[in-house]
Amino acid sequence: MEKKSKMRIGIILNSFDVPLWIYLLIKKLKESNHTSLLVIIHNTKSYSEQKNTNITIKKHKGSNWLFNIYVKYEKKRTNLISDLTEPKNCKEILNEFTEKNETCKIIEFNDSLNDTEINILKEYNLDAIINLSFKKIPKQILGITKFGVWSYQCMNDVDTIDITGFWETYKNKPISCTILEMIKEENDKKIIDLSFSFTDPLYFLKNRMSQNWKKTIIIPRKLKKMYESSEESLDEYANEYDNVLDFYDHKICLKPTNIQVLNFFVKHVTRYFEIKKKYKHKIEQWCLLFYLKQKDPQNQKGFQKIIPPKDRFYADPFIVGKESSYFVFIEEFVYSQNKGHISYLKINQNGEYSEPKKILERPYHLSYPFVFKFKNDYYMIPETSENKSIELYRCVKFPDEWEFVKTLMKDIVAVDSTILEKDGKWWLFTSTPEMNESSNDVLNLYYSDDLLNGEWIPHLKNPIISDVRKARSAGKLFTIGDKLYRPAQDCSIGYGRGIKLNLIKIERACASFDCD
């Protein structure tokens, strides 16, 4: 089998002194098995020279000085361990790479490239150029690569002050979006990837940190997808997310004025005391609700509550109907132990229920007891992310005796794994975040021909969803008529705040997902 060619890319840098997130991104690209870093286009002006000659910065330096003071205030309040905007020199890792790779070249320029340099770039036959500078790219570069020039939104607007995440908190938006754009012709941008995450309502620095981590992930992830896929087209997102992306126009890239910063501080203080008042003398505790004779699913009156003792909570119910009763398998989390175990309780036809009984406990946290039937046996896949595994258990004696069968996947931090058998193939839906990414943001898909002995193969388009509103699983998949639905948690306002149903569309034996 012929070895597939790696994605051939170039990068544009303002200088070798870059924010830490760019340093980490370059390091990932350098170490990737899917890309060849062939060209570095470097602006020969130093950072200080650029800053002194940047008219926009000079013009606004005195008008929004309060923003810098506010950033210092938030840094003290949040006490973040690291700041991905801190400068770090990447020259050493790039020099090391170019010395080992004779095909890699550094092209230096001021504000434009001459014809000779453009011709050199064309000879490299690049798939894409990634703009990691804070300036507009030279026009001569547009159109010379297969997939254009990529950059994150706002990378080359205004100045080098990173306001990522500010306006989402300012406007109290429940979600923040990290957007990767492609440009092949001047003033013709196209969104080629994006990710939606939770917006911290108080501290924009937390949003900035979250989105900057996303920036180290999205580009390598996109290049990997394109390398592994036989298709040479880029996904379009504009139509699907028009109602959300209207917020992300050019104004969101502008640095706030002093008046806006003062207004934001007032909002910050007001929200702080509102949240403090809301949760004063309250313990957030999950309970169970059920109603056996519900005729109208929109009517929530009449539900019975199963309230746990104050030292624990109940969560993640999975139900098996058997012998005219309902057996409800749950996570039972004990606060003093700081971990959960799997229990079950029994509900009869009259709505009478038993006390939960512990049936499965490990030295590590267990939750989300996904129970399903296969060949007359009941199986369970509890969440075992703390053990970095996906484990399968079989019921020896229903409902309270279970035995370990095997580890389906190991060395993986997988959350809320949900399995489906369809047409002889097994599909495993799970959230497997990358470093510092929230498990609420992504959904990955794996498939196998054999539940007990097969290899689990990752879907080519993983993550199939990168959206805090509909990524993390919320229970068994189910059918209505001939349509298949996947329940998902909406964590945009907070963890477990809502559920959304996603319609699954089957295309060429691969699943793609749209929120219905």
Coordinates of C-alpha atoms in Angstrom, one line a residue:
M1 CA 0.0 0.0 0.0
E2 CA 1.4 3.4 -1.0
K3 CA 2.2 5.6 1.9
K4 CA 0.0 8.7 2.0
S5 CA 1.7 12.1 1.7
K6 CA 1.6 14.3 4.8
M7 CA -0.1 17.7 4.7
R8 CA 2.5 20.2 3.6
I9 CA 2.1 23.5 5.5
G10 CA 3.8 26.8 6.1
I11 CA 3.4 29.2 9.0
I12 CA 3.6 33.0 9.2
L13 CA 5.0 34.5 12.4
N14 CA 5.2 38.1 13.7
S15 CA 8.5 37.3 15.3
F16 CA 10.1 34.3 17.1
D17 CA 8.7 35.8 20.4
V18 CA 5.2 34.4 20.4
P19 CA 2.4 33.8 23.0
L20 CA 2.7 30.5 24.8
W21 CA -0.3 29.0 23.0
I22 CA 1.4 29.7 19.6
Y23 CA 4.6 28.1 20.9
L24 CA 2.6 25.0 21.9
L25 CA 0.8 24.9 18.6
I26 CA 4.1 25.1 16.6
K27 CA 5.5 22.3 18.8
K28 CA 2.5 20.1 18.0
L29 CA 2.8 20.8 14.3
K30 CA 6.5 20.0 14.4
E31 CA 5.9 16.7 16.2
S32 CA 2.8 15.7 14.2
N33 CA 2.8 12.4 12.1
H34 CA 0.3 14.0 9.7
T35 CA 2.0 17.2 8.7
S36 CA 5.3 18.4 7.1
L37 CA 6.3 21.9 8.2
L38 CA 8.1 23.1 5.2
V39 CA 8.1 26.9 5.3
I40 CA 8.3 29.6 8.0
I41 CA 7.5 33.1 6.8
H42 CA 9.0 35.4 9.4
N43 CA 8.5 39.1 9.7
T44 CA 12.1 40.5 10.3
K45 CA 10.8 43.4 12.5
S46 CA 11.1 42.7 16.2
Y47 CA 8.0 42.8 18.4
S48 CA 9.0 46.1 19.9
E49 CA 9.7 47.6 16.4
Q50 CA 6.3 46.4 15.2
K51 CA 4.6 47.8 18.3
N52 CA 6.2 51.2 18.0
T53 CA 5.3 51.5 14.3
N54 CA 1.8 50.2 14.7
I55 CA -0.4 53.3 14.1
T56 CA -3.5 51.6 15.5
I57 CA -1.8 50.9 18.8
K58 CA -0.4 54.4 19.1
K59 CA -3.8 55.8 18.4
H60 CA -5.6 53.7 21.1
K61 CA -2.9 53.4 23.7
G62 CA -4.2 56.2 25.8
S63 CA -7.9 55.6 25.2
N64 CA -8.2 52.1 26.8
W65 CA -5.5 51.9 29.4
L66 CA -8.2 50.8 32.0
F67 CA -8.4 47.4 30.2
N68 CA -4.9 46.6 31.2
I69 CA -5.6 47.4 34.8
Y70 CA -8.8 45.3 34.7
V71 CA -6.7 42.3 33.4
K72 CA -4.4 42.6 36.4
Y73 CA -7.5 42.6 38.7
E74 CA -8.8 39.4 37.1
K75 CA -5.4 37.7 37.3
K76 CA -5.4 38.2 41.1
R77 CA -9.0 37.1 41.4
T78 CA -8.7 34.0 39.3
N79 CA -5.2 32.9 40.3
L80 CA -4.8 30.9 37.1
I81 CA -1.9 28.5 37.1
S82 CA -0.6 29.5 33.6
D83 CA -1.2 32.3 31.2
L84 CA -1.1 31.2 27.5
T85 CA -0.6 34.8 26.4
E86 CA 2.9 35.0 28.1
P87 CA 5.7 35.4 25.5
K88 CA 8.0 32.4 24.7
N89 CA 10.7 32.2 22.1
C90 CA 10.2 29.5 19.5
K91 CA 13.4 30.1 17.5
E92 CA 15.2 27.2 19.1
I93 CA 12.6 24.5 18.2
L94 CA 12.3 25.9 14.6
N95 CA 16.1 26.1 14.1
E96 CA 16.3 22.5 15.4
F97 CA 13.7 21.5 12.9
T98 CA 15.2 23.3 9.9
E99 CA 18.6 21.8 10.6
K100 CA 17.3 18.3 10.6
N101 CA 14.9 18.9 7.6
E102 CA 16.7 20.2 4.5
T103 CA 13.3 20.8 2.8
C104 CA 12.2 23.3 5.4
K105 CA 13.1 26.9 4.8
I106 CA 12.7 30.2 6.7
I107 CA 11.7 33.2 4.5
E108 CA 12.1 36.6 6.1
F109 CA 10.1 39.6 5.0
N110 CA 9.1 43.1 6.2
D111 CA 5.6 44.0 4.9
S112 CA 5.6 42.2 1.6
L113 CA 7.2 39.4 -0.4
N114 CA 9.0 39.9 -3.7
D115 CA 8.5 37.8 -6.8
T116 CA 11.5 35.5 -6.1
E117 CA 10.1 34.6 -2.6
I118 CA 6.6 34.0 -4.0
N119 CA 8.1 31.7 -6.6
I120 CA 10.0 29.8 -3.9
L121 CA 6.7 29.4 -2.0
K122 CA 5.0 28.1 -5.1
E123 CA 7.7 25.4 -5.6
Y124 CA 6.8 23.9 -2.2
N125 CA 3.3 23.1 -3.4
L126 CA 1.9 23.8 0.0
D127 CA -1.5 22.5 1.1
A128 CA -2.1 25.4 3.5
I129 CA -0.3 28.4 5.1
I130 CA -1.2 29.1 8.8
N131 CA -1.1 32.7 9.7
L132 CA 0.0 33.0 13.3
S133 CA 1.0 36.7 13.0
F134 CA -1.0 39.7 14.3
K135 CA -0.8 41.5 11.0
K136 CA -2.7 41.2 7.7
I137 CA -1.0 38.7 5.4
P138 CA 0.8 39.9 2.2
K139 CA -1.7 39.8 -0.7
Q140 CA 0.8 37.8 -2.8
I141 CA 0.4 34.7 -0.7
L142 CA -3.4 34.4 -1.4
G143 CA -4.2 31.7 -3.9
I144 CA -0.8 29.9 -4.0
T145 CA -1.8 27.0 -1.7
K146 CA -4.3 24.2 -2.2
F147 CA -6.4 25.1 0.8
G148 CA -5.6 28.8 1.3
V149 CA -4.4 30.7 4.3
W150 CA -5.8 29.7 7.7
S151 CA -6.1 31.9 10.8
Y152 CA -8.1 32.2 13.9
Q153 CA -10.7 34.9 14.0
C154 CA -9.3 38.3 15.3
M155 CA -5.7 37.1 14.9
N156 CA -4.8 40.0 12.6
D157 CA -7.1 42.7 13.9
V158 CA -6.3 45.8 16.0
D159 CA -3.2 44.9 17.9
T160 CA -1.4 42.1 19.8
I161 CA -3.5 42.6 23.0
D162 CA -5.5 39.3 23.4
I163 CA -9.1 40.1 24.2
T164 CA -10.3 36.6 23.4
G165 CA -13.4 35.8 25.5
F166 CA -14.0 39.3 26.7
W167 CA -17.1 40.2 24.7
E168 CA -18.8 36.8 25.4
T169 CA -18.6 37.5 29.2
Y170 CA -19.5 41.2 28.6
K171 CA -22.7 40.3 26.7
N172 CA -23.4 37.4 29.1
K173 CA -23.4 34.8 26.2
P174 CA -23.8 31.2 27.5
I175 CA -21.4 29.9 24.9
S176 CA -18.1 31.1 23.4
C177 CA -16.9 30.1 19.9
T178 CA -13.3 29.5 18.7
I179 CA -13.3 30.0 14.9
L180 CA -10.8 28.8 12.3
E181 CA -11.1 30.7 9.0
M182 CA -9.7 30.2 5.6
I183 CA -9.0 32.9 3.0
K184 CA -8.1 32.2 -0.7
E185 CA -9.1 35.5 -2.1
E186 CA -9.0 39.0 -0.6
N187 CA -12.0 39.7 1.6
D188 CA -13.4 36.2 1.0
K189 CA -13.3 34.3 4.3
K190 CA -14.8 30.9 5.0
I191 CA -15.2 29.1 8.3
I192 CA -13.6 25.7 8.1
D193 CA -13.7 24.6 11.8
L194 CA -15.1 25.8 15.1
S195 CA -15.7 24.8 18.6
F196 CA -18.3 26.0 21.1
S197 CA -17.5 26.0 24.8
F198 CA -19.0 27.3 28.1
T199 CA -18.6 31.0 28.9
D200 CA -17.6 31.9 32.4
P201 CA -20.1 34.5 33.5
L202 CA -17.6 36.4 35.8
Y203 CA -14.1 36.2 34.5
F204 CA -13.2 36.7 30.8
L205 CA -9.6 35.4 31.5
K206 CA -11.0 32.0 32.1
N207 CA -12.7 32.2 28.7
R208 CA -9.5 33.4 27.1
M209 CA -7.6 30.5 28.7
S210 CA -10.2 28.0 27.5
Q211 CA -10.2 29.3 23.9
N212 CA -6.5 29.6 23.7
W213 CA -6.2 25.9 24.6
K214 CA -8.7 25.3 21.9
K215 CA -6.4 27.1 19.4
T216 CA -3.6 24.7 20.2
I217 CA -6.0 21.8 19.4
I218 CA -8.2 22.8 16.4
I219 CA -5.6 23.3 13.7
P220 CA -3.7 20.0 14.3
R221 CA -7.0 18.2 14.6
K222 CA -8.3 19.7 11.3
L223 CA -5.0 18.7 9.5
K224 CA -5.3 15.2 10.9
K225 CA -8.9 14.9 9.6
M226 CA -7.9 16.1 6.2
Y227 CA -4.8 13.8 6.1
E228 CA -6.9 10.7 7.0
S229 CA -9.9 11.5 4.9
S230 CA -10.0 10.7 1.2
E231 CA -12.1 13.9 0.6
E232 CA -10.3 17.1 -0.4
S233 CA -13.1 19.5 0.4
L234 CA -13.4 21.6 3.6
D235 CA -16.6 21.5 5.7
E236 CA -18.8 24.6 5.7
Y237 CA -20.3 25.7 9.0
A238 CA -21.8 29.1 8.2
N239 CA -25.3 27.7 7.3
E240 CA -25.6 25.5 10.4
Y241 CA -24.6 28.1 12.9
D242 CA -25.8 31.4 11.3
N243 CA -27.9 32.4 14.4
V244 CA -24.8 32.0 16.7
L245 CA -22.2 33.4 14.4
D246 CA -24.0 36.7 13.9
F247 CA -22.5 37.7 17.2
Y248 CA -18.9 37.1 15.8
D249 CA -18.6 40.0 13.5
H250 CA -15.7 42.4 13.3
K251 CA -16.8 44.3 16.4
I252 CA -15.9 41.4 18.6
C253 CA -12.3 41.9 17.7
L254 CA -12.2 45.4 19.0
K255 CA -10.5 46.3 22.3
P256 CA -13.0 47.7 24.8
T257 CA -12.9 51.4 25.6
N258 CA -12.5 52.7 29.2
I259 CA -16.2 53.3 29.5
Q260 CA -17.0 49.7 28.4
V261 CA -14.4 48.4 30.9
L262 CA -16.1 50.3 33.7
N263 CA -19.5 49.0 32.6
F264 CA -18.1 45.5 32.5
F265 CA -16.7 45.8 36.1
V266 CA -20.2 46.9 37.3
K267 CA -21.7 43.8 35.5
H268 CA -19.0 41.6 37.1
V269 CA -19.8 42.8 40.6
T270 CA -23.6 42.5 40.1
R271 CA -23.3 39.0 38.8
Y272 CA -20.9 38.0 41.5
F273 CA -23.4 38.9 44.3
E274 CA -26.3 37.4 42.3
I275 CA -24.6 34.1 42.1
K276 CA -23.4 34.2 45.7
K277 CA -27.0 34.9 46.9
K278 CA -28.4 32.2 44.7
Y279 CA -26.2 29.5 46.2
K280 CA -26.1 30.8 49.8
H281 CA -27.0 28.0 52.2
K282 CA -27.6 25.6 49.3
I283 CA -26.0 22.3 48.5
E284 CA -26.3 21.4 44.9
Q285 CA -27.7 17.8 45.0
W286 CA -29.0 15.6 42.2
C287 CA -32.1 13.5 42.8
L288 CA -34.4 11.2 40.7
L289 CA -37.8 11.9 39.3
F290 CA -40.3 9.4 37.9
Y291 CA -44.0 9.2 36.8
L292 CA -45.3 5.8 35.7
K293 CA -48.5 7.0 34.1
Q294 CA -47.4 10.1 32.2
K295 CA -49.6 10.7 29.2
D296 CA -48.3 14.1 28.2
P297 CA -44.5 14.3 28.1
Q298 CA -44.6 18.1 28.2
N299 CA -46.5 18.0 31.5
Q300 CA -44.1 17.6 34.4
K301 CA -46.7 17.7 37.2
G302 CA -47.2 14.6 39.2
F303 CA -43.6 13.4 39.1
Q304 CA -42.4 11.6 42.2
K305 CA -39.1 12.5 43.7
I306 CA -36.5 10.2 45.1
I307 CA -34.4 12.4 47.3
P308 CA -31.1 11.1 48.5
P309 CA -29.7 11.7 52.0
K310 CA -27.8 14.9 52.5
D311 CA -24.4 13.2 52.4
R312 CA -24.8 12.0 48.8
F313 CA -26.5 12.4 45.4
Y314 CA -28.1 10.2 42.8
A315 CA -27.5 10.6 39.1
D316 CA -27.3 9.0 35.7
P317 CA -30.4 6.7 35.9
F318 CA -30.6 3.7 33.4
I319 CA -33.8 1.7 33.5
V320 CA -34.5 -2.0 32.8
G321 CA -38.1 -3.2 32.8
K322 CA -38.4 -6.7 34.2
E323 CA -40.9 -8.8 36.1
S324 CA -43.5 -6.1 36.2
S325 CA -41.0 -3.8 37.9
Y326 CA -38.5 -1.1 36.9
F327 CA -34.9 -1.6 38.0
V328 CA -33.1 1.7 38.0
F329 CA -29.3 1.7 37.9
I330 CA -27.7 4.9 39.2
E331 CA -24.5 6.6 40.2
E332 CA -24.5 7.0 44.0
F333 CA -21.9 9.7 44.9
V334 CA -20.9 10.0 48.6
Y335 CA -19.4 13.4 49.4
S336 CA -17.1 12.1 52.2
Q337 CA -15.5 9.6 49.8
N338 CA -15.4 12.0 46.9
K339 CA -16.2 9.2 44.4
G340 CA -19.2 7.4 43.1
H341 CA -20.2 3.7 42.9
I342 CA -23.0 2.0 41.1
S343 CA -26.3 1.1 42.8
Y344 CA -29.7 0.1 41.8
L345 CA -33.2 0.6 43.2
K346 CA -36.5 -1.1 42.3
I347 CA -39.8 0.6 41.5
N348 CA -43.0 -1.4 41.3
Q349 CA -46.2 -0.6 39.3
N350 CA -47.7 1.3 42.3
G351 CA -44.7 3.7 42.3
E352 CA -43.2 2.3 45.5
Y353 CA -39.5 2.1 45.5
S354 CA -36.7 0.5 47.5
E355 CA -33.6 2.0 49.0
P356 CA -30.6 2.0 46.6
K357 CA -28.3 -1.1 46.9
K358 CA -24.6 -0.9 46.1
I359 CA -23.7 -3.4 43.3
L360 CA -20.4 -2.3 41.9
E361 CA -17.5 -0.4 43.5
R362 CA -13.9 0.2 42.5
P363 CA -11.0 2.1 44.0
Y364 CA -11.7 4.8 41.4
H365 CA -14.9 6.8 40.6
L366 CA -17.8 5.1 38.8
S367 CA -20.8 6.8 37.2
Y368 CA -23.1 6.6 34.2
P369 CA -24.0 2.9 34.4
F370 CA -24.9 2.3 30.7
V371 CA -26.9 -1.0 30.9
F372 CA -27.8 -2.9 27.7
K373 CA -28.8 -6.4 26.7
F374 CA -26.9 -8.6 24.2
K375 CA -27.5 -12.3 23.5
N376 CA -29.8 -12.7 26.5
D377 CA -27.2 -11.3 28.9
Y378 CA -27.2 -7.8 30.5
Y379 CA -24.0 -5.8 30.2
M380 CA -22.9 -2.5 31.7
I381 CA -20.3 0.1 30.7
P382 CA -19.9 2.4 33.7
E383 CA -17.8 5.5 33.3
T384 CA -14.3 4.8 34.5
S385 CA -12.5 7.8 33.2
E386 CA -10.5 8.2 36.4
N387 CA -8.9 4.8 35.6
K388 CA -8.3 5.9 32.0
S389 CA -10.3 3.0 30.6
I390 CA -13.6 1.9 29.1
E391 CA -14.7 -1.2 31.0
L392 CA -17.3 -3.8 30.2
Y393 CA -19.2 -5.8 32.9
R394 CA -21.6 -8.7 32.6
C395 CA -24.5 -9.5 34.9
V396 CA -24.1 -12.9 36.5
K397 CA -27.3 -12.7 38.6
F398 CA -29.8 -9.9 37.8
P399 CA -29.8 -7.3 39.1
D400 CA -27.1 -7.2 41.8
E401 CA -24.2 -9.5 40.7
W402 CA -21.8 -8.2 38.1
E403 CA -18.5 -9.5 36.8
F404 CA -15.7 -7.8 34.9
V405 CA -15.4 -9.0 31.3
K406 CA -12.7 -6.9 29.7
T407 CA -11.3 -3.4 29.0
L408 CA -12.7 -2.3 25.7
M409 CA -10.2 0.6 25.5
K410 CA -7.3 1.7 27.7
D411 CA -5.2 4.7 28.2
I412 CA -8.1 6.9 27.3
V413 CA -10.0 9.5 29.4
A414 CA -13.5 8.7 28.2
V415 CA -16.7 10.2 29.7
D416 CA -20.3 8.9 29.5
S417 CA -19.7 6.1 27.0
T418 CA -22.9 5.0 25.2
I419 CA -23.1 2.0 22.9
L420 CA -25.3 1.1 20.0
E421 CA -25.6 -2.1 17.9
K422 CA -26.9 -1.5 14.4
D423 CA -26.8 -3.8 11.3
G424 CA -24.2 -6.0 12.9
K425 CA -21.8 -3.2 13.8
W426 CA -21.2 -1.7 17.2
W427 CA -20.9 2.1 17.6
L428 CA -19.4 3.6 20.8
F429 CA -20.1 7.3 21.5
T430 CA -17.9 8.9 24.2
S431 CA -16.4 12.2 25.1
T432 CA -12.6 12.0 25.0
P433 CA -11.2 15.5 25.5
E434 CA -7.6 16.5 24.7
M435 CA -5.3 18.2 27.2
N436 CA -7.1 21.0 29.1
E437 CA -10.2 20.6 26.9
S438 CA -13.6 20.2 28.7
S439 CA -15.2 16.7 28.5
N440 CA -18.5 18.6 27.9
D441 CA -17.3 20.0 24.6
V442 CA -16.5 17.0 22.4
L443 CA -18.1 13.8 21.2
N444 CA -16.0 11.0 19.6
L445 CA -17.2 7.9 17.8
Y446 CA -15.6 4.5 17.6
Y447 CA -16.8 1.3 15.9
S448 CA -16.2 -2.4 15.9
D449 CA -17.6 -5.6 14.3
D450 CA -17.4 -7.5 17.5
L451 CA -18.4 -6.3 21.0
L452 CA -16.3 -8.8 22.9
N453 CA -13.3 -9.4 20.7
G454 CA -13.2 -6.7 18.1
E455 CA -10.9 -3.7 17.7
W456 CA -12.4 -0.3 18.3
I457 CA -11.6 2.0 15.3
P458 CA -11.9 5.8 15.6
H459 CA -14.2 7.6 13.2
L460 CA -12.3 9.6 10.6
K461 CA -14.2 12.8 11.6
N462 CA -13.5 12.7 15.3
P463 CA -14.5 14.6 17.2
I464 CA -17.8 14.4 15.4
I465 CA -19.2 17.2 17.6
S466 CA -17.3 20.0 19.2
D467 CA -20.2 21.9 20.9
V468 CA -20.9 22.2 24.6
R469 CA -24.6 22.3 23.9
K470 CA -24.9 18.8 22.4
A471 CA -21.7 16.8 22.8
R472 CA -21.8 14.9 26.0
S473 CA -24.1 11.9 26.1
A474 CA -27.2 11.8 28.2
G475 CA -28.5 8.3 27.9
K476 CA -29.5 5.5 25.5
L477 CA -30.1 6.1 21.9
F478 CA -33.7 5.4 20.8
T479 CA -35.9 5.3 17.7
I480 CA -39.2 7.1 16.9
G481 CA -40.6 5.6 13.8
D482 CA -37.7 5.1 11.5
K483 CA -35.6 7.9 13.0
L484 CA -32.7 7.4 15.4
Y485 CA -32.1 9.9 18.2
R486 CA -29.2 10.5 20.6
P487 CA -29.9 12.4 23.9
A488 CA -27.2 14.9 24.8
Q489 CA -26.4 17.2 27.7
D490 CA -26.7 20.9 27.2
C491 CA -23.9 22.3 29.4
S492 CA -23.8 25.8 28.0
I493 CA -25.2 27.4 31.1
G494 CA -23.8 24.8 33.5
Y495 CA -23.2 21.1 33.8
G496 CA -26.4 19.0 33.4
R497 CA -28.6 22.1 32.9
G498 CA -30.6 20.6 30.0
I499 CA -31.0 17.8 27.5
K500 CA -31.1 18.1 23.7
L501 CA -32.1 15.4 21.2
N502 CA -29.9 14.9 18.2
L503 CA -31.1 13.2 15.0
I504 CA -28.6 10.7 13.7
K505 CA -28.2 10.5 9.9
I506 CA -26.6 7.4 8.5
E507 CA -24.4 8.1 5.5
R508 CA -22.2 5.4 3.8
A509 CA -22.2 3.3 7.0
C510 CA -20.9 6.3 9.0
A511 CA -22.9 8.4 11.4
S512 CA -23.1 12.2 11.1
F513 CA -25.0 14.3 13.6
D514 CA -27.3 17.3 13.5
C515 CA -29.3 18.8 16.4
D516 CA -33.0 18.4 15.6

